[in-house]
C-alpha cells in the first residue's frame, strides 16, 4: 500500500494505491475550516482497508504552489517516511496538474502565484515564475493549457483564453495524482529525508526586477 499527497494548490488530493491499482482517494478544495490533512489521511487509508502502519512508500508534490500547502504536504510525507522507514518520493506539482486534461494531453500548466504573476511549466522545461504580462510571448501558439484556478487565462491573456482546457475536460486531481504516483514509484529513485525541499521556483518577478534595478 502506497500513498501520494498533493497539497500544493487550491484543489488538493490524497490517493492510496496498491501497485497500479487505486484503493481510495480524497479530493477537496482548501478552506480555512478544513479538517487537518492528517485526519483526511487516516480516513482515506481506512477506506483503502488499511492503516498508516501498512504504508510501504509515500510521494508528495513539491511545488511550485502554496507556501503553507507545500510545507504541510512535504512535512507529512517526510514524517511518515522517517517514522516508518519507508521510501520517500517527490513530484513536480505542475507536471501533475497537466495530467488532469482528458482527451488530447495538456502541454502547458499555469498556476496563479499572486501579484499578477503565475507559476508556468511547459514540456521540456523546468517550472518558472513570471508576470502575466509576459505570458502572451511565452505561451506556444498551439498549446493546450491547464490553468489553476480554472478560467484565469481569460483574465490574464484574453486573446488566448480559447487555449485553456475547460472544466468539462478535466479529471479530478486525484486521478492525475494517481497517474503521476504510478510513474514516479515505477521510474524514479527515492530521496533521503534531508533532501526533501519545496520547489518555490524563484523570487517574485516584481521583487527580482526591483533588486536588479540601478
PDB file of C-alpha atoms in Angstrom:
ATOM      1  CA  UNK A   1       0.000   0.000   0.000  1.00  0.00           C
ATOM      2  CA  UNK A   2       1.447   3.347  -1.114  1.00  0.00           C
ATOM      3  CA  UNK A   3       0.351   6.946  -0.563  1.00  0.00           C
ATOM      4  CA  UNK A   4       0.531  10.095  -2.730  1.00  0.00           C
ATOM      5  CA  UNK A   5      -0.149  13.628  -1.464  1.00  0.00           C
ATOM      6  CA  UNK A   6      -0.715  16.901  -3.328  1.00  0.00           C
ATOM      7  CA  UNK A   7      -1.483  19.921  -1.136  1.00  0.00           C
ATOM      8  CA  UNK A   8       0.335  22.441  -3.337  1.00  0.00           C
ATOM      9  CA  UNK A   9      -2.706  24.188  -4.842  1.00  0.00           C
ATOM     10  CA  UNK A  10      -6.242  25.308  -4.116  1.00  0.00           C
ATOM     11  CA  UNK A  11      -7.501  21.859  -5.069  1.00  0.00           C
ATOM     12  CA  UNK A  12      -5.823  19.113  -3.047  1.00  0.00           C
ATOM     13  CA  UNK A  13      -5.861  15.321  -3.040  1.00  0.00           C
ATOM     14  CA  UNK A  14      -4.709  12.098  -1.435  1.00  0.00           C
ATOM     15  CA  UNK A  15      -4.569   8.700  -3.116  1.00  0.00           C
ATOM     16  CA  UNK A  16      -3.782   5.249  -1.773  1.00  0.00           C
ATOM     17  CA  UNK A  17      -2.721   2.620  -4.277  1.00  0.00           C
ATOM     18  CA  UNK A  18      -1.617  -0.984  -4.413  1.00  0.00           C
ATOM     19  CA  UNK A  19       0.831  -1.344  -7.271  1.00  0.00           C
ATOM     20  CA  UNK A  20      -1.039   0.392 -10.121  1.00  0.00           C
ATOM     21  CA  UNK A  21      -4.482  -0.116  -8.595  1.00  0.00           C
ATOM     22  CA  UNK A  22      -6.353   2.689  -6.855  1.00  0.00           C
ATOM     23  CA  UNK A  23      -7.618   1.692  -3.418  1.00  0.00           C
ATOM     24  CA  UNK A  24      -9.041   5.026  -2.187  1.00  0.00           C
ATOM     25  CA  UNK A  25      -8.876   8.745  -2.932  1.00  0.00           C
ATOM     26  CA  UNK A  26      -9.907  12.064  -1.432  1.00  0.00           C
ATOM     27  CA  UNK A  27     -10.321  15.367  -3.295  1.00  0.00           C
ATOM     28  CA  UNK A  28     -11.114  18.679  -1.628  1.00  0.00           C
ATOM     29  CA  UNK A  29     -10.797  22.439  -2.068  1.00  0.00           C
ATOM     30  CA  UNK A  30      -8.588  24.122   0.511  1.00  0.00           C
ATOM     31  CA  UNK A  31     -10.625  26.122   3.035  1.00  0.00           C
ATOM     32  CA  UNK A  32      -9.793  27.543   6.441  1.00  0.00           C
ATOM     33  CA  UNK A  33     -12.384  25.314   8.097  1.00  0.00           C
ATOM     34  CA  UNK A  34     -10.984  22.109   6.576  1.00  0.00           C
ATOM     35  CA  UNK A  35     -10.175  19.161   8.830  1.00  0.00           C
ATOM     36  CA  UNK A  36      -6.410  18.630   9.199  1.00  0.00           C
ATOM     37  CA  UNK A  37      -4.748  16.726   6.366  1.00  0.00           C
ATOM     38  CA  UNK A  38      -3.645  14.099   8.886  1.00  0.00           C
ATOM     39  CA  UNK A  39      -7.334  13.423   9.649  1.00  0.00           C
ATOM     40  CA  UNK A  40      -8.047  13.032   5.926  1.00  0.00           C
ATOM     41  CA  UNK A  41      -5.037  10.731   5.611  1.00  0.00           C
ATOM     42  CA  UNK A  42      -6.283   8.463   8.376  1.00  0.00           C
ATOM     43  CA  UNK A  43      -9.749   8.314   6.793  1.00  0.00           C
ATOM     44  CA  UNK A  44      -8.568   7.566   3.247  1.00  0.00           C
ATOM     45  CA  UNK A  45      -6.181   4.837   4.430  1.00  0.00           C
ATOM     46  CA  UNK A  46      -9.030   3.250   6.397  1.00  0.00           C
ATOM     47  CA  UNK A  47     -11.231   3.346   3.261  1.00  0.00           C
ATOM     48  CA  UNK A  48      -8.421   1.559   1.456  1.00  0.00           C
ATOM     49  CA  UNK A  49      -8.679  -1.217   4.014  1.00  0.00           C
ATOM     50  CA  UNK A  50      -5.510  -0.496   5.959  1.00  0.00           C
ATOM     51  CA  UNK A  51      -3.847   1.756   8.488  1.00  0.00           C
ATOM     52  CA  UNK A  52      -0.864   4.157   8.303  1.00  0.00           C
ATOM     53  CA  UNK A  53       1.479   1.428   9.531  1.00  0.00           C
ATOM     54  CA  UNK A  54       0.681  -0.527   6.347  1.00  0.00           C
ATOM     55  CA  UNK A  55       2.207   2.117   4.059  1.00  0.00           C
ATOM     56  CA  UNK A  56       5.223   0.929   2.062  1.00  0.00           C
ATOM     57  CA  UNK A  57       6.124   4.187   0.264  1.00  0.00           C
ATOM     58  CA  UNK A  58       4.956   7.799   0.097  1.00  0.00           C
ATOM     59  CA  UNK A  59       5.101  10.536  -2.549  1.00  0.00           C
ATOM     60  CA  UNK A  60       4.369  14.267  -2.208  1.00  0.00           C
ATOM     61  CA  UNK A  61       4.022  17.144  -4.656  1.00  0.00           C
ATOM     62  CA  UNK A  62       6.907  19.555  -4.152  1.00  0.00           C
ATOM     63  CA  UNK A  63       5.523  22.663  -5.895  1.00  0.00           C
ATOM     64  CA  UNK A  64       5.521  25.273  -7.108  1.00  0.00           C
ATOM     65  CA  UNK A  65       2.436  26.364  -5.237  1.00  0.00           C
ATOM     66  CA  UNK A  66       1.115  27.483  -1.888  1.00  0.00           C
ATOM     67  CA  UNK A  67       3.868  28.002   0.672  1.00  0.00           C
ATOM     68  CA  UNK A  68       1.725  26.704   3.528  1.00  0.00           C
ATOM     69  CA  UNK A  69       0.260  23.853   1.495  1.00  0.00           C
ATOM     70  CA  UNK A  70       3.680  22.652   0.413  1.00  0.00           C
ATOM     71  CA  UNK A  71       5.008  22.709   3.966  1.00  0.00           C
ATOM     72  CA  UNK A  72       2.036  20.639   5.135  1.00  0.00           C
ATOM     73  CA  UNK A  73       2.258  18.024   2.396  1.00  0.00           C
ATOM     74  CA  UNK A  74       6.030  17.630   2.370  1.00  0.00           C
ATOM     75  CA  UNK A  75       6.287  17.578   6.168  1.00  0.00           C
ATOM     76  CA  UNK A  76       3.591  14.923   6.374  1.00  0.00           C
ATOM     77  CA  UNK A  77       5.267  12.780   3.715  1.00  0.00           C
ATOM     78  CA  UNK A  78       8.714  13.132   5.274  1.00  0.00           C
ATOM     79  CA  UNK A  79       7.364  12.391   8.729  1.00  0.00           C
ATOM     80  CA  UNK A  80       5.579   9.247   7.576  1.00  0.00           C
ATOM     81  CA  UNK A  81       8.638   8.035   5.677  1.00  0.00           C
ATOM     82  CA  UNK A  82      11.029   8.744   8.548  1.00  0.00           C
ATOM     83  CA  UNK A  83       8.812   7.200  11.240  1.00  0.00           C
ATOM     84  CA  UNK A  84       8.118   4.040   9.251  1.00  0.00           C
ATOM     85  CA  UNK A  85      11.473   3.731   7.444  1.00  0.00           C
ATOM     86  CA  UNK A  86       9.815   3.627   4.032  1.00  0.00           C
ATOM     87  CA  UNK A  87      10.909   5.157   0.677  1.00  0.00           C
ATOM     88  CA  UNK A  88      10.066   8.819   0.065  1.00  0.00           C
ATOM     89  CA  UNK A  89       9.454  10.343  -3.391  1.00  0.00           C
ATOM     90  CA  UNK A  90       8.577  13.788  -4.727  1.00  0.00           C
ATOM     91  CA  UNK A  91       6.940  15.002  -7.945  1.00  0.00           C
ATOM     92  CA  UNK A  92       6.592  18.427  -9.569  1.00  0.00           C
ATOM     93  CA  UNK A  93       3.135  19.885  -8.976  1.00  0.00           C
ATOM     94  CA  UNK A  94       2.632  21.419 -12.421  1.00  0.00           C
ATOM     95  CA  UNK A  95       3.537  18.122 -14.087  1.00  0.00           C
ATOM     96  CA  UNK A  96       0.731  16.583 -12.016  1.00  0.00           C
ATOM     97  CA  UNK A  97      -1.633  19.410 -12.983  1.00  0.00           C
ATOM     98  CA  UNK A  98      -1.286  18.827 -16.745  1.00  0.00           C
ATOM     99  CA  UNK A  99      -2.351  15.204 -16.237  1.00  0.00           C
ATOM    100  CA  UNK A 100      -5.846  16.435 -15.329  1.00  0.00           C
ATOM    101  CA  UNK A 101      -6.677  17.060 -19.005  1.00  0.00           C
ATOM    102  CA  UNK A 102      -8.845  14.480 -20.754  1.00  0.00           C
ATOM    103  CA  UNK A 103      -8.602  13.793 -24.478  1.00  0.00           C
ATOM    104  CA  UNK A 104      -5.570  15.453 -26.040  1.00  0.00           C
ATOM    105  CA  UNK A 105      -2.844  15.929 -23.404  1.00  0.00           C
ATOM    106  CA  UNK A 106      -2.149  19.364 -21.991  1.00  0.00           C
ATOM    107  CA  UNK A 107       1.312  20.713 -22.784  1.00  0.00           C
ATOM    108  CA  UNK A 108       1.370  23.764 -20.503  1.00  0.00           C
ATOM    109  CA  UNK A 109       0.364  24.327 -16.877  1.00  0.00           C
ATOM    110  CA  UNK A 110      -0.218  27.697 -15.227  1.00  0.00           C
ATOM    111  CA  UNK A 111      -0.931  28.334 -11.537  1.00  0.00           C
ATOM    112  CA  UNK A 112      -1.750  31.702 -10.007  1.00  0.00           C
ATOM    113  CA  UNK A 113       1.197  32.939  -7.923  1.00  0.00           C
ATOM    114  CA  UNK A 114      -0.428  36.213  -6.819  1.00  0.00           C
ATOM    115  CA  UNK A 115       0.723  39.779  -7.561  1.00  0.00           C
ATOM    116  CA  UNK A 116      -0.262  39.333 -11.230  1.00  0.00           C
ATOM    117  CA  UNK A 117       2.270  36.538 -11.562  1.00  0.00           C
ATOM    118  CA  UNK A 118       1.998  32.870 -12.436  1.00  0.00           C
ATOM    119  CA  UNK A 119       3.936  29.670 -11.996  1.00  0.00           C
ATOM    120  CA  UNK A 120       4.406  28.348 -15.515  1.00  0.00           C
ATOM    121  CA  UNK A 121       5.536  24.990 -16.915  1.00  0.00           C
ATOM    122  CA  UNK A 122       5.735  23.592 -20.432  1.00  0.00           C
ATOM    123  CA  UNK A 123       7.050  20.323 -21.778  1.00  0.00           C
ATOM    124  CA  UNK A 124      10.819  20.002 -21.768  1.00  0.00           C
ATOM    125  CA  UNK A 125      11.438  22.963 -19.435  1.00  0.00           C
ATOM    126  CA  UNK A 126      11.588  23.473 -15.676  1.00  0.00           C
ATOM    127  CA  UNK A 127       8.864  25.448 -13.943  1.00  0.00           C
ATOM    128  CA  UNK A 128       9.345  29.190 -13.758  1.00  0.00           C
ATOM    129  CA  UNK A 129       7.648  32.242 -12.303  1.00  0.00           C
ATOM    130  CA  UNK A 130       6.688  35.190 -14.494  1.00  0.00           C
ATOM    131  CA  UNK A 131       4.465  38.221 -14.788  1.00  0.00           C
ATOM    132  CA  UNK A 132       1.142  37.691 -16.541  1.00  0.00           C
ATOM    133  CA  UNK A 133       2.270  40.433 -18.935  1.00  0.00           C
ATOM    134  CA  UNK A 134       4.935  38.040 -20.262  1.00  0.00           C
ATOM    135  CA  UNK A 135       2.570  35.148 -20.898  1.00  0.00           C
ATOM    136  CA  UNK A 136       1.476  36.204 -24.374  1.00  0.00           C
ATOM    137  CA  UNK A 137       5.014  35.970 -25.710  1.00  0.00           C
ATOM    138  CA  UNK A 138       5.896  32.804 -23.787  1.00  0.00           C
ATOM    139  CA  UNK A 139       2.879  30.592 -24.492  1.00  0.00           C
ATOM    140  CA  UNK A 140       3.134  28.341 -27.586  1.00  0.00           C
ATOM    141  CA  UNK A 141       0.565  29.224 -30.241  1.00  0.00           C
ATOM    142  CA  UNK A 142      -0.929  25.721 -30.327  1.00  0.00           C
ATOM    143  CA  UNK A 143      -0.719  24.917 -26.613  1.00  0.00           C
ATOM    144  CA  UNK A 144      -3.379  23.107 -24.619  1.00  0.00           C
ATOM    145  CA  UNK A 145      -3.210  24.745 -21.214  1.00  0.00           C
ATOM    146  CA  UNK A 146      -4.261  23.588 -17.742  1.00  0.00           C
ATOM    147  CA  UNK A 147      -4.886  26.622 -15.550  1.00  0.00           C
ATOM    148  CA  UNK A 148      -5.471  26.946 -11.812  1.00  0.00           C
ATOM    149  CA  UNK A 149      -7.839  28.483 -10.903  1.00  0.00           C
ATOM    150  CA  UNK A 150      -9.925  27.500 -13.925  1.00  0.00           C
ATOM    151  CA  UNK A 151     -10.942  30.413 -16.120  1.00  0.00           C
ATOM    152  CA  UNK A 152      -7.985  32.613 -15.167  1.00  0.00           C
ATOM    153  CA  UNK A 153      -6.415  32.662 -18.643  1.00  0.00           C
ATOM    154  CA  UNK A 154      -9.257  34.852 -19.926  1.00  0.00           C
ATOM    155  CA  UNK A 155      -8.269  37.414 -17.292  1.00  0.00           C
ATOM    156  CA  UNK A 156      -4.518  37.136 -17.846  1.00  0.00           C
ATOM    157  CA  UNK A 157      -4.356  36.902 -21.648  1.00  0.00           C
ATOM    158  CA  UNK A 158      -7.873  37.365 -23.102  1.00  0.00           C
ATOM    159  CA  UNK A 159      -6.756  36.653 -26.665  1.00  0.00           C
ATOM    160  CA  UNK A 160      -5.544  33.156 -25.726  1.00  0.00           C
ATOM    161  CA  UNK A 161      -8.432  32.130 -23.479  1.00  0.00           C
ATOM    162  CA  UNK A 162      -9.521  29.510 -26.040  1.00  0.00           C
ATOM    163  CA  UNK A 163      -6.347  27.512 -25.308  1.00  0.00           C
ATOM    164  CA  UNK A 164      -7.375  26.747 -21.724  1.00  0.00           C
ATOM    165  CA  UNK A 165      -8.684  23.249 -21.001  1.00  0.00           C
ATOM    166  CA  UNK A 166     -12.326  23.810 -19.946  1.00  0.00           C
ATOM    167  CA  UNK A 167     -13.731  22.354 -16.696  1.00  0.00           C
ATOM    168  CA  UNK A 168     -15.750  19.812 -18.720  1.00  0.00           C
ATOM    169  CA  UNK A 169     -12.474  18.290 -19.978  1.00  0.00           C
ATOM    170  CA  UNK A 170     -10.735  17.995 -16.610  1.00  0.00           C
ATOM    171  CA  UNK A 171     -10.362  14.946 -14.428  1.00  0.00           C
ATOM    172  CA  UNK A 172     -10.229  15.124 -10.664  1.00  0.00           C
ATOM    173  CA  UNK A 173      -6.854  15.980  -9.176  1.00  0.00           C
ATOM    174  CA  UNK A 174      -6.731  12.563  -7.519  1.00  0.00           C
ATOM    175  CA  UNK A 175      -6.933  10.866 -10.943  1.00  0.00           C
ATOM    176  CA  UNK A 176      -3.965  12.911 -12.166  1.00  0.00           C
ATOM    177  CA  UNK A 177      -2.125  12.297  -8.896  1.00  0.00           C
ATOM    178  CA  UNK A 178      -2.655   8.561  -9.270  1.00  0.00           C
ATOM    179  CA  UNK A 179      -1.081   8.566 -12.747  1.00  0.00           C
ATOM    180  CA  UNK A 180       1.854  10.640 -11.511  1.00  0.00           C
ATOM    181  CA  UNK A 181       2.343   8.409  -8.471  1.00  0.00           C
ATOM    182  CA  UNK A 182       2.414   5.235 -10.580  1.00  0.00           C
ATOM    183  CA  UNK A 183       5.039   6.757 -12.897  1.00  0.00           C
ATOM    184  CA  UNK A 184       7.101   8.134 -10.000  1.00  0.00           C
ATOM    185  CA  UNK A 185       7.102   4.956  -7.927  1.00  0.00           C
ATOM    186  CA  UNK A 186       7.961   2.856 -11.007  1.00  0.00           C
ATOM    187  CA  UNK A 187      10.695   5.018 -12.539  1.00  0.00           C
ATOM    188  CA  UNK A 188      12.194   7.433 -10.019  1.00  0.00           C
ATOM    189  CA  UNK A 189      14.584   6.997  -7.131  1.00  0.00           C
ATOM    190  CA  UNK A 190      13.556   7.740  -3.537  1.00  0.00           C
ATOM    191  CA  UNK A 191      15.160  10.604  -1.640  1.00  0.00           C
ATOM    192  CA  UNK A 192      16.837  10.834   1.712  1.00  0.00           C
ATOM    193  CA  UNK A 193      14.639  12.602   4.248  1.00  0.00           C
ATOM    194  CA  UNK A 194      17.037  15.564   4.440  1.00  0.00           C
ATOM    195  CA  UNK A 195      16.871  16.043   0.647  1.00  0.00           C
ATOM    196  CA  UNK A 196      13.181  16.932   0.591  1.00  0.00           C
ATOM    197  CA  UNK A 197      12.698  20.581  -0.368  1.00  0.00           C
ATOM    198  CA  UNK A 198       9.745  22.515  -1.698  1.00  0.00           C
ATOM    199  CA  UNK A 199      10.055  23.973  -5.204  1.00  0.00           C
ATOM    200  CA  UNK A 200       9.363  27.696  -4.882  1.00  0.00           C
ATOM    201  CA  UNK A 201      10.940  28.382  -8.303  1.00  0.00           C
ATOM    202  CA  UNK A 202      12.483  31.832  -7.693  1.00  0.00           C
ATOM    203  CA  UNK A 203      11.733  35.200  -6.104  1.00  0.00           C
ATOM    204  CA  UNK A 204       8.636  37.006  -7.301  1.00  0.00           C
ATOM    205  CA  UNK A 205       9.380  38.598 -10.660  1.00  0.00           C
ATOM    206  CA  UNK A 206       8.444  42.054  -9.378  1.00  0.00           C
ATOM    207  CA  UNK A 207      10.886  41.717  -6.471  1.00  0.00           C
ATOM    208  CA  UNK A 208      13.622  40.420  -8.779  1.00  0.00           C
ATOM    209  CA  UNK A 209      13.224  43.376 -11.161  1.00  0.00           C
ATOM    210  CA  UNK A 210      13.379  45.773  -8.229  1.00  0.00           C
ATOM    211  CA  UNK A 211      16.558  44.122  -6.938  1.00  0.00           C
ATOM    212  CA  UNK A 212      18.269  44.400 -10.326  1.00  0.00           C
ATOM    213  CA  UNK A 213      17.196  47.994 -10.979  1.00  0.00           C
ATOM    214  CA  UNK A 214      20.090  50.545 -10.982  1.00  0.00           C
TER     215      UNK A 214
END
